[in-house]
Coordinates of C-alpha atoms in Angstrom, one line a residue:
M10 CA 71.2 63.6 -7.8
N11 CA 71.1 61.3 -10.8
L12 CA 70.8 62.6 -14.4
G13 CA 67.0 61.5 -14.5
A14 CA 66.0 63.3 -11.4
L15 CA 68.0 66.4 -12.7
R16 CA 66.2 66.3 -16.1
S17 CA 62.9 65.9 -14.3
R18 CA 63.3 68.9 -12.1
H19 CA 64.7 70.9 -15.1
G20 CA 61.5 69.8 -17.1
L21 CA 59.3 70.9 -14.2
L22 CA 61.0 74.3 -14.0
A23 CA 60.6 74.8 -17.6
K24 CA 56.9 73.9 -17.7
G25 CA 56.1 76.0 -14.8
L26 CA 57.9 79.0 -16.5
G27 CA 56.0 78.2 -19.7
A28 CA 52.6 78.4 -17.7
L29 CA 53.7 81.8 -16.3
F30 CA 54.6 83.1 -19.9
L31 CA 51.2 81.9 -21.2
L32 CA 49.5 83.4 -18.4
M33 CA 51.2 86.7 -19.2
A34 CA 50.1 86.4 -22.8
L35 CA 46.7 86.0 -21.8
G36 CA 46.9 89.0 -19.6
T37 CA 48.1 91.1 -22.7
W38 CA 44.9 90.0 -24.5
A39 CA 42.8 91.0 -21.3
V40 CA 44.0 94.6 -21.8
A41 CA 44.1 94.6 -25.6
S42 CA 40.5 95.8 -26.0
P43 CA 38.2 98.4 -24.1
V44 CA 35.2 97.5 -21.9
G45 CA 32.3 95.9 -23.8
A46 CA 34.5 94.5 -26.5
S47 CA 33.6 90.9 -26.4
P48 CA 30.3 89.6 -27.9
D49 CA 27.3 90.9 -26.1
E50 CA 29.4 92.1 -23.4
D51 CA 26.9 94.8 -22.2
Y52 CA 24.4 92.1 -21.7
H53 CA 27.0 90.0 -19.6
L54 CA 28.5 93.0 -17.5
V55 CA 24.9 93.9 -16.5
S56 CA 24.5 90.3 -15.6
I57 CA 27.5 90.3 -13.6
W58 CA 26.7 93.6 -12.0
C59 CA 23.6 91.8 -10.8
G60 CA 25.2 88.4 -10.3
Q61 CA 24.9 88.7 -6.5
G62 CA 21.3 90.3 -6.4
L63 CA 20.4 93.6 -5.4
R64 CA 23.1 96.1 -4.2
D65 CA 22.9 99.9 -4.0
G66 CA 24.7 101.7 -6.6
V67 CA 25.5 98.4 -8.3
C68 CA 22.3 96.7 -9.1
E69 CA 18.9 98.1 -8.1
A70 CA 15.3 97.1 -8.2
A71 CA 13.2 98.2 -11.3
D72 CA 9.5 98.9 -11.9
I73 CA 9.1 95.6 -13.4
P74 CA 10.4 92.1 -12.2
Q75 CA 12.3 91.1 -15.4
A76 CA 14.4 94.3 -15.0
R77 CA 17.0 95.9 -13.1
T78 CA 18.4 99.5 -12.6
I79 CA 22.2 99.5 -13.2
P80 CA 24.8 102.1 -14.2
H81 CA 24.2 103.5 -17.7
A82 CA 27.9 103.3 -18.5
L83 CA 27.3 99.4 -18.7
L84 CA 24.8 99.6 -21.5
E85 CA 26.8 102.3 -23.3
S86 CA 30.1 100.4 -23.3
P87 CA 30.3 98.9 -26.7
C88 CA 29.5 102.6 -28.3
Y89 CA 32.0 101.5 -31.0
N90 CA 30.5 98.0 -32.0
F91 CA 29.8 97.2 -35.7
H92 CA 31.9 100.2 -36.8
P93 CA 35.5 98.6 -37.0
E94 CA 36.7 102.0 -38.4
T95 CA 35.5 103.6 -35.0
S96 CA 38.2 103.7 -32.2
A97 CA 37.0 103.2 -28.5
Q98 CA 37.3 106.9 -27.8
C99 CA 33.7 107.3 -27.7
Q100 CA 33.8 105.7 -24.4
A101 CA 35.5 108.6 -22.7
A102 CA 32.4 111.0 -22.8
K103 CA 30.1 108.3 -22.0
Y104 CA 32.0 107.3 -18.9
A105 CA 32.6 110.7 -17.6
V106 CA 29.0 111.8 -17.9
D107 CA 26.8 108.6 -17.2
V108 CA 29.1 106.4 -14.8
Q109 CA 27.1 107.4 -11.9
E110 CA 23.6 107.5 -13.5
M111 CA 21.3 104.7 -13.0
V112 CA 19.1 103.5 -15.5
P113 CA 16.5 100.4 -15.8
T114 CA 17.2 97.9 -18.4
E115 CA 15.8 94.4 -19.3
R116 CA 18.9 93.5 -21.0
G117 CA 20.5 91.0 -18.5
N118 CA 20.3 87.5 -17.0
F119 CA 17.0 88.3 -15.1
V120 CA 14.9 85.3 -16.3
G121 CA 17.3 82.5 -16.1
D122 CA 18.6 82.4 -20.0
Y123 CA 22.1 81.6 -18.7
P124 CA 23.2 79.5 -15.5
P125 CA 23.9 82.0 -12.8
V126 CA 27.3 80.8 -11.4
F127 CA 29.6 82.5 -13.6
Y128 CA 27.8 85.8 -13.0
A129 CA 27.6 85.2 -9.4
A130 CA 31.5 84.4 -9.3
M131 CA 32.5 87.4 -11.3
S132 CA 30.1 89.8 -9.4
V133 CA 32.7 89.6 -6.5
F134 CA 35.2 91.6 -8.5
V135 CA 32.7 94.5 -9.1
G136 CA 33.8 98.0 -7.7
D137 CA 33.2 101.6 -8.1
D138 CA 35.5 101.8 -11.1
I139 CA 33.8 100.1 -14.0
S140 CA 37.1 99.8 -16.2
L141 CA 39.3 98.5 -13.4
S142 CA 36.5 96.0 -12.4
V143 CA 36.2 94.4 -16.0
I144 CA 40.1 94.3 -16.1
V145 CA 40.3 92.4 -12.8
I146 CA 37.5 90.1 -14.0
R147 CA 39.3 89.4 -17.3
L148 CA 42.7 88.8 -15.4
V149 CA 40.8 86.5 -12.9
N150 CA 39.4 84.4 -15.8
A151 CA 42.8 84.0 -17.3
L152 CA 44.3 82.9 -14.1
V153 CA 41.5 80.5 -13.6
F154 CA 42.2 79.0 -17.0
V155 CA 45.8 78.4 -16.2
L156 CA 45.3 77.0 -12.8
V157 CA 42.6 74.7 -13.6
L158 CA 44.3 73.4 -17.0
G159 CA 47.5 73.2 -14.9
A160 CA 45.9 71.1 -12.2
V161 CA 44.4 68.6 -14.6
Y162 CA 47.6 68.7 -16.4
V163 CA 50.0 67.8 -13.5
A164 CA 47.4 65.2 -12.0
S165 CA 47.4 63.4 -15.4
V166 CA 50.0 60.9 -17.0
P167 CA 51.7 61.7 -20.1
G168 CA 49.2 60.0 -22.6
L169 CA 46.3 62.6 -21.4
R170 CA 48.3 65.6 -20.3
R171 CA 49.9 66.0 -23.8
A172 CA 46.5 65.5 -25.4
L173 CA 45.3 68.3 -23.2
L174 CA 48.2 70.5 -23.9
L175 CA 48.4 70.2 -27.6
G176 CA 44.6 70.0 -28.2
T177 CA 44.1 73.1 -26.3
A178 CA 47.1 74.9 -28.0
V179 CA 45.9 74.3 -31.5
T180 CA 42.4 75.8 -30.7
A181 CA 43.5 78.8 -28.7
V182 CA 44.3 81.4 -31.4
P183 CA 42.6 83.7 -32.0
L184 CA 39.2 83.3 -30.5
G185 CA 40.2 81.4 -27.3
M186 CA 43.0 83.9 -26.7
F187 CA 40.2 86.6 -26.9
L188 CA 37.4 85.0 -24.9
V189 CA 39.4 83.2 -22.1
P190 CA 40.5 86.5 -20.5
S191 CA 37.0 88.3 -20.9
A192 CA 33.8 88.8 -19.3
N193 CA 32.1 86.5 -21.6
P194 CA 30.9 83.1 -19.9
S195 CA 32.4 81.4 -22.9
S196 CA 35.7 81.7 -21.2
W197 CA 34.5 78.9 -18.7
A198 CA 33.3 76.9 -21.5
I199 CA 36.5 76.7 -23.5
L200 CA 38.2 75.5 -20.3
A201 CA 35.6 73.2 -18.9
V202 CA 34.9 70.6 -21.8
P203 CA 38.5 69.4 -22.5
S204 CA 39.4 69.5 -18.9
L205 CA 36.5 67.4 -18.0
L206 CA 37.6 64.9 -20.6
V207 CA 41.1 64.3 -19.5
A208 CA 40.2 64.4 -15.8
V209 CA 37.4 61.7 -16.3
L210 CA 39.9 59.6 -18.3
G211 CA 42.3 59.8 -15.5
Y212 CA 39.8 59.0 -12.9
V213 CA 38.5 55.8 -14.6
T214 CA 42.1 54.6 -15.6
T215 CA 44.4 55.3 -12.7
D216 CA 45.0 52.9 -9.9
E217 CA 46.4 55.4 -7.4
R218 CA 43.6 56.3 -4.8
R219 CA 44.9 59.9 -4.1
R220 CA 45.5 60.6 -7.6
R221 CA 41.9 59.3 -8.5
W222 CA 40.2 61.5 -5.8
L223 CA 42.1 64.6 -7.1
L224 CA 40.9 64.0 -10.8
G225 CA 37.4 63.1 -9.7
G226 CA 37.5 66.5 -7.9
L227 CA 38.8 68.5 -10.9
A228 CA 36.2 66.6 -13.0
A229 CA 33.3 67.9 -10.7
L230 CA 35.0 71.5 -10.9
A231 CA 34.8 71.4 -14.7
V232 CA 31.3 70.4 -14.7
L233 CA 30.5 73.4 -12.2
L234 CA 32.4 75.8 -14.4
G235 CA 30.8 74.6 -17.7
A236 CA 27.1 74.0 -16.5
G237 CA 27.5 77.1 -14.4
A238 CA 28.4 79.3 -17.5
R239 CA 26.5 78.3 -20.5
G240 CA 23.6 75.9 -21.2
D241 CA 25.1 74.5 -24.4
A242 CA 28.6 73.9 -22.4
A243 CA 26.6 71.6 -19.8
M244 CA 25.6 69.6 -22.8
Y245 CA 29.2 69.4 -24.1
C246 CA 30.3 68.3 -20.8
A247 CA 27.9 65.4 -21.1
V248 CA 29.6 64.7 -24.6
A249 CA 32.9 64.8 -22.9
V250 CA 32.0 62.2 -20.4
G251 CA 30.3 60.1 -23.1
A252 CA 33.7 60.1 -25.1
A253 CA 35.7 59.2 -21.9
L254 CA 33.4 56.2 -21.1
I255 CA 33.8 55.0 -24.7
L256 CA 37.6 55.3 -24.6
T257 CA 37.7 53.5 -21.3
F258 CA 35.1 50.8 -21.9
R259 CA 35.6 47.3 -20.3
P260 CA 33.0 44.4 -20.0
D261 CA 33.7 44.0 -16.3
L262 CA 32.6 45.1 -12.9
R263 CA 35.6 47.3 -12.4
F264 CA 34.8 49.6 -15.2
V265 CA 31.0 49.6 -13.8
H266 CA 32.3 50.5 -10.4
R267 CA 34.7 53.4 -12.0
A268 CA 32.2 54.8 -14.5
A269 CA 29.3 55.3 -11.9
Y270 CA 30.7 58.6 -10.7
P271 CA 31.2 60.1 -14.3
V272 CA 27.8 59.2 -15.4
V273 CA 26.6 60.9 -12.4
L274 CA 28.3 64.1 -13.6
A275 CA 26.8 63.6 -17.1
V276 CA 23.5 63.4 -15.5
V277 CA 24.1 66.6 -13.7
S278 CA 25.2 68.3 -16.8
V279 CA 22.2 67.1 -18.8
A280 CA 20.0 68.6 -15.9
A281 CA 21.8 71.9 -16.0
F282 CA 21.4 72.1 -19.9
L283 CA 17.7 71.4 -19.6
S284 CA 17.1 73.9 -16.8
A285 CA 19.0 76.7 -18.6
G286 CA 16.9 79.1 -21.0
Q287 CA 19.2 78.4 -23.6
S288 CA 17.9 74.9 -24.2
S289 CA 14.9 76.3 -25.6
A290 CA 16.0 79.6 -27.3
A291 CA 16.3 78.2 -30.8
G292 CA 12.8 76.7 -30.8
G293 CA 10.9 80.1 -30.4
A294 CA 9.9 80.1 -33.9
E295 CA 8.3 77.5 -36.1
A296 CA 11.1 75.3 -37.8
P297 CA 10.9 75.2 -41.5
P298 CA 10.2 72.0 -43.3
L299 CA 13.1 69.5 -43.5
T300 CA 13.9 68.8 -47.0
V301 CA 16.9 67.2 -48.8
G302 CA 17.9 70.7 -49.9
R303 CA 17.8 72.0 -46.4
I304 CA 19.8 69.1 -44.9
M305 CA 22.4 69.5 -47.8
E306 CA 22.6 73.1 -47.1
L307 CA 23.4 72.7 -43.3
M308 CA 25.6 70.1 -43.7
T309 CA 28.0 71.6 -46.3
T310 CA 27.8 75.1 -44.6
V311 CA 28.3 74.3 -40.8
P312 CA 32.0 73.5 -41.3
E313 CA 32.3 77.3 -41.8
L314 CA 32.0 77.6 -38.0
W315 CA 34.7 75.2 -37.2
V316 CA 37.1 77.5 -39.0
G317 CA 35.4 80.5 -37.6
G318 CA 36.8 79.9 -34.2
L319 CA 40.4 79.8 -35.5
G320 CA 40.3 83.2 -37.3
Y321 CA 38.1 82.9 -40.4
W322 CA 35.2 84.9 -38.5
E323 CA 35.7 88.2 -37.0
L324 CA 36.5 88.9 -33.3
G325 CA 34.6 91.3 -30.9
W326 CA 31.0 92.2 -32.1
L327 CA 32.1 90.2 -35.4
D328 CA 33.5 93.6 -36.5
T329 CA 37.3 92.9 -36.1
V330 CA 38.5 91.2 -39.3
M331 CA 41.5 88.8 -38.8
P332 CA 44.1 88.8 -41.8
P333 CA 43.8 85.5 -43.7
L334 CA 47.2 84.7 -42.5
V335 CA 45.7 84.0 -39.0
W336 CA 43.0 81.4 -39.9
V337 CA 45.5 79.6 -42.6
L338 CA 48.1 78.9 -40.1
C339 CA 45.6 78.0 -37.1
W340 CA 43.5 75.9 -39.2
G341 CA 46.4 74.2 -41.1
M342 CA 48.0 73.2 -37.7
Y343 CA 44.7 72.1 -36.3
A344 CA 44.1 70.0 -39.3
A345 CA 47.4 68.5 -39.3
V346 CA 47.5 67.6 -35.7
V347 CA 44.1 65.9 -35.7
Y348 CA 45.1 64.2 -39.0
A349 CA 48.2 62.8 -37.3
A350 CA 46.5 61.9 -34.2
I351 CA 43.8 59.9 -35.7
G352 CA 46.3 57.4 -37.4
Y353 CA 46.4 53.6 -36.3
A354 CA 43.1 54.2 -34.0
G355 CA 41.6 51.2 -32.8
L356 CA 37.9 50.4 -32.4
Q357 CA 37.2 52.2 -29.2
R358 CA 39.3 55.4 -30.1
G359 CA 37.8 55.5 -33.4
L360 CA 34.2 55.4 -32.0
A361 CA 35.0 58.2 -29.5
I362 CA 36.5 60.5 -32.3
S363 CA 33.4 59.7 -34.5
A364 CA 31.1 60.5 -31.7
V365 CA 32.7 63.9 -30.9
A366 CA 33.0 64.7 -34.8
L367 CA 29.1 64.0 -35.2
A368 CA 28.3 66.3 -32.3
L369 CA 30.5 69.1 -33.7
W370 CA 28.7 68.6 -37.0
L371 CA 25.0 67.7 -36.0
V372 CA 24.7 69.9 -33.0
P373 CA 24.9 73.3 -34.5
A374 CA 23.2 71.9 -37.8
Y375 CA 20.0 71.0 -35.7
I376 CA 20.1 74.3 -33.8
Q377 CA 20.5 76.4 -37.1
Y378 CA 17.6 74.1 -38.7
L379 CA 15.3 74.9 -35.4
S380 CA 16.1 78.6 -36.0
G381 CA 15.2 78.6 -39.5
A382 CA 18.1 81.0 -40.2
P383 CA 21.3 80.4 -42.3
V384 CA 24.3 79.0 -40.7
G385 CA 26.1 81.9 -38.7
A386 CA 22.9 83.8 -38.1
Y387 CA 22.2 82.2 -34.7
V388 CA 25.1 79.7 -34.1
Q389 CA 28.4 81.3 -34.0
P390 CA 32.0 79.9 -33.7
R391 CA 32.3 80.9 -30.1
Y392 CA 29.4 78.6 -29.3
I393 CA 31.0 75.3 -30.7
L394 CA 34.8 76.2 -30.1
P395 CA 34.8 73.8 -26.8
L396 CA 33.6 71.1 -29.1
V397 CA 36.4 71.8 -31.6
T398 CA 39.0 71.6 -28.9
L399 CA 37.4 68.4 -27.5
L400 CA 37.8 66.7 -30.9
A401 CA 41.4 67.5 -31.1
V402 CA 41.9 66.2 -27.3
T403 CA 39.9 63.0 -27.9
A404 CA 42.1 62.3 -31.2
L405 CA 45.3 63.0 -29.2
V406 CA 44.5 60.8 -26.2
R407 CA 46.6 57.6 -25.6
L408 CA 45.7 55.2 -23.0
D409 CA 48.3 52.4 -23.5
G410 CA 51.5 52.1 -25.5
Q411 CA 53.4 55.4 -26.4
A412 CA 52.0 58.8 -25.5
F413 CA 51.6 61.0 -28.7
R414 CA 54.7 62.9 -30.0
V415 CA 56.0 64.9 -32.7
S416 CA 59.3 65.4 -34.0
P417 CA 61.6 68.3 -33.0
A418 CA 61.1 70.0 -36.6
Q419 CA 57.4 69.7 -36.2
R420 CA 57.2 70.9 -32.7
W421 CA 59.0 74.1 -34.0
I422 CA 56.9 74.5 -37.0
L423 CA 54.0 74.3 -34.5
V424 CA 55.5 76.8 -32.1
A425 CA 56.5 79.2 -35.0
A426 CA 53.0 79.1 -36.9
L427 CA 50.9 79.5 -33.7
S428 CA 53.1 82.3 -32.5
V429 CA 53.0 84.2 -35.8
A430 CA 49.1 83.6 -35.9
N431 CA 48.8 85.1 -32.4
A432 CA 51.0 88.0 -32.9
T433 CA 49.1 88.9 -36.0
A434 CA 46.0 88.6 -34.4
L435 CA 46.9 90.6 -31.4
H436 CA 48.2 93.3 -33.3
T437 CA 45.0 93.5 -35.4
N438 CA 42.9 93.3 -32.4
I439 CA 44.7 96.2 -30.5
R440 CA 44.6 98.4 -33.7
R441 CA 40.9 97.9 -34.0
Y442 CA 40.3 99.7 -30.8
V443 CA 43.2 102.0 -30.6
T444 CA 42.8 103.9 -33.9
G445 CA 40.1 102.0 -35.7
S446 CA 40.8 99.8 -38.6
D447 CA 40.9 102.8 -41.2
V448 CA 44.4 103.4 -39.6
G449 CA 47.2 101.0 -41.0
G450 CA 50.8 100.4 -40.2
P451 CA 52.9 98.4 -37.8
D452 CA 53.3 101.3 -35.2
L453 CA 50.4 101.0 -33.0
D454 CA 51.7 104.1 -30.9
E455 CA 51.2 106.5 -33.8
R456 CA 47.8 108.4 -33.9
I457 CA 46.5 106.9 -30.6
E458 CA 42.8 107.6 -30.0
W459 CA 42.1 105.4 -27.4
W460 CA 44.3 103.6 -24.8
W461 CA 44.0 102.9 -21.1
G462 CA 47.0 105.0 -20.2
G463 CA 49.9 104.1 -17.9
P464 CA 53.3 103.6 -18.7
V465 CA 52.6 100.6 -21.2
S466 CA 51.8 101.7 -24.6
P467 CA 49.8 99.7 -27.3
L468 CA 52.8 98.7 -29.2
S469 CA 54.9 97.7 -26.0
L470 CA 51.7 95.5 -25.0
W471 CA 51.6 93.9 -28.3
F472 CA 55.4 93.0 -28.2
L473 CA 54.9 91.7 -24.5
G474 CA 52.1 89.5 -25.5
A475 CA 53.6 88.2 -28.6
V476 CA 56.9 87.4 -27.2
A477 CA 55.3 85.9 -24.1
F478 CA 52.9 83.5 -26.1
A479 CA 56.1 82.2 -28.2
V480 CA 58.2 81.7 -25.1
G481 CA 55.6 80.0 -23.1
L482 CA 54.5 77.9 -26.0
A483 CA 58.2 76.9 -26.5
L484 CA 58.7 75.9 -23.0
V485 CA 55.6 73.8 -22.4
S486 CA 55.9 72.1 -25.8
A487 CA 59.3 70.7 -25.2
E488 CA 57.9 67.3 -23.9
L489 CA 55.8 66.6 -27.1
A490 CA 59.1 65.9 -28.9
R491 CA 60.5 63.2 -26.4
D492 CA 59.2 59.6 -26.1
A493 CA 57.1 58.7 -23.0
L494 CA 54.9 55.8 -22.0
A495 CA 51.2 56.9 -22.1
R496 CA 50.7 55.8 -18.4
G497 CA 54.3 56.6 -17.3
T498 CA 55.2 58.9 -14.4
A499 CA 57.7 61.1 -16.4
D500 CA 58.2 62.4 -19.7
E501 CA 61.8 62.6 -19.7
A502 CA 62.8 59.0 -20.0
P503 CA 64.8 58.3 -23.1
A504 CA 63.5 56.2 -25.9
E505 CA 65.6 53.0 -25.0
E506 CA 64.7 53.2 -21.3
A507 CA 61.0 53.6 -22.2
S508 CA 61.0 50.5 -24.5
T509 CA 62.3 48.3 -21.7
Q510 CA 59.7 49.5 -19.2
R511 CA 56.5 49.1 -21.6
P512 CA 53.7 47.4 -19.9
Q513 CA 52.0 44.5 -21.5
P514 CA 48.3 44.9 -22.2
A515 CA 45.7 42.6 -21.3
G516 CA 42.1 41.9 -21.9
P517 CA 40.1 43.8 -24.6
A518 CA 42.6 46.5 -24.9
A519 CA 45.4 44.2 -25.9
H520 CA 44.8 44.5 -29.7
E521 CA 44.7 48.2 -30.0
A522 CA 47.6 48.5 -27.5
D523 CA 49.7 46.0 -29.5
E524 CA 48.8 48.0 -32.7
D525 CA 50.2 51.3 -31.1
A526 CA 53.1 49.5 -29.8
T527 CA 54.4 48.2 -33.0
V528 CA 53.1 50.8 -35.5
E529 CA 53.2 54.3 -33.7
P530 CA 56.9 54.2 -32.9
A531 CA 57.7 53.8 -36.5
R532 CA 55.6 56.6 -37.2
T533 CA 57.0 58.8 -34.7
A534 CA 60.7 58.0 -35.6
R535 CA 59.8 59.5 -39.2
G536 CA 58.3 62.6 -37.4

């Protein structure tokens, strides 16, 4: 076995282990909060329990069509919400007394406000024990996230998979780590949008038929996940397809042929958005007059939502305040990565980045205008987090020349900053539910008021989650500090070898590719 093959095998093993550690980190977040902790989880749990229709003891008919009869404990699960000083201990009495009691409710997805796919899929895991069912649902969503993201990553070339890896990493903490392993449909939205962009880019640009079919299938799966979870995610899927087509546009028949399938996916996404109740939810009240002052207010306050998903806003029912260290580190890494990635962008990449950035700015501003409410009262950071990730991935994409890379020092700064932010956010989240925020100190095992029980204590869980995230990110990020061709088949090729194998671009991409080839190596050599 030659040195290159050995290095490649070692790299694959490290990435596989890294994925397992990151799955473990998501798993710790899955059990770091009680039933009902994610935003509107009582609504989503009721919708999941009724996701496969009427079932005895699970979801039964009520006196009116827009209501169902469900276990009372589902509605009572967030008994601690909006009171951060209150632990989740209040669930003990509610679950012990009410778990078998069935009550009617209209609070659920009974009139098509949300797409039905997420709820129907999660309903498979509903059992007699509500707590166990919710934990299983959270862990399944964590597994879906890692498997789908991993499949798109493996099927892609370095210029695309590095964008997916780094763009997802810098937008994961803390909101992504909280929502992905949850019973909230935003879990699938966060996964679907960046995965779709990379899958479509790979589908349009690859010449290998089997790989193209695989990426096409993964793109369809991403649309199913996004459009099947949230109406706004369906629209974001259309934005992702649009960005991919801008990046790959060529004035020839080959592009037209390759673009036909992504266009179909975009049309399906738009149709799914229009068919969801969410598409008209903001227009229920009469929109206020559109004045210059209102436009300025919206455009200058919407950016708060971008930072909100990176720790500036609270987790849970907006009652778990993150320490400022979290958002400073996360936003700092995000801004640094996007700023570096935009450098030396050609016309097409510049247009694609601008289109996503405009969507990130204008979509929430328009919805807030329709609602007549101030920013944050209707649109929340979790709704636009997929677009925040999409912007980073779009900026990081490389279709020709060298794949995006960072220096070894930059890589370790990134790993350290995100690991510290994750550890801090996880500790804060556990503390809020175990004792309430009125108790402080580093020891989570002291004065416990609520916990799942079992051999793993709150402090042990925190330590496991903090270490798993740091180790996982360190392992999967190793490739980011190596030179590789954007359209190469291996990341482990040394820089001098990669330079001798650089393909010569032709056609409309020649100018941008030459620009990347002559300028970016100098930038990456400086770190």
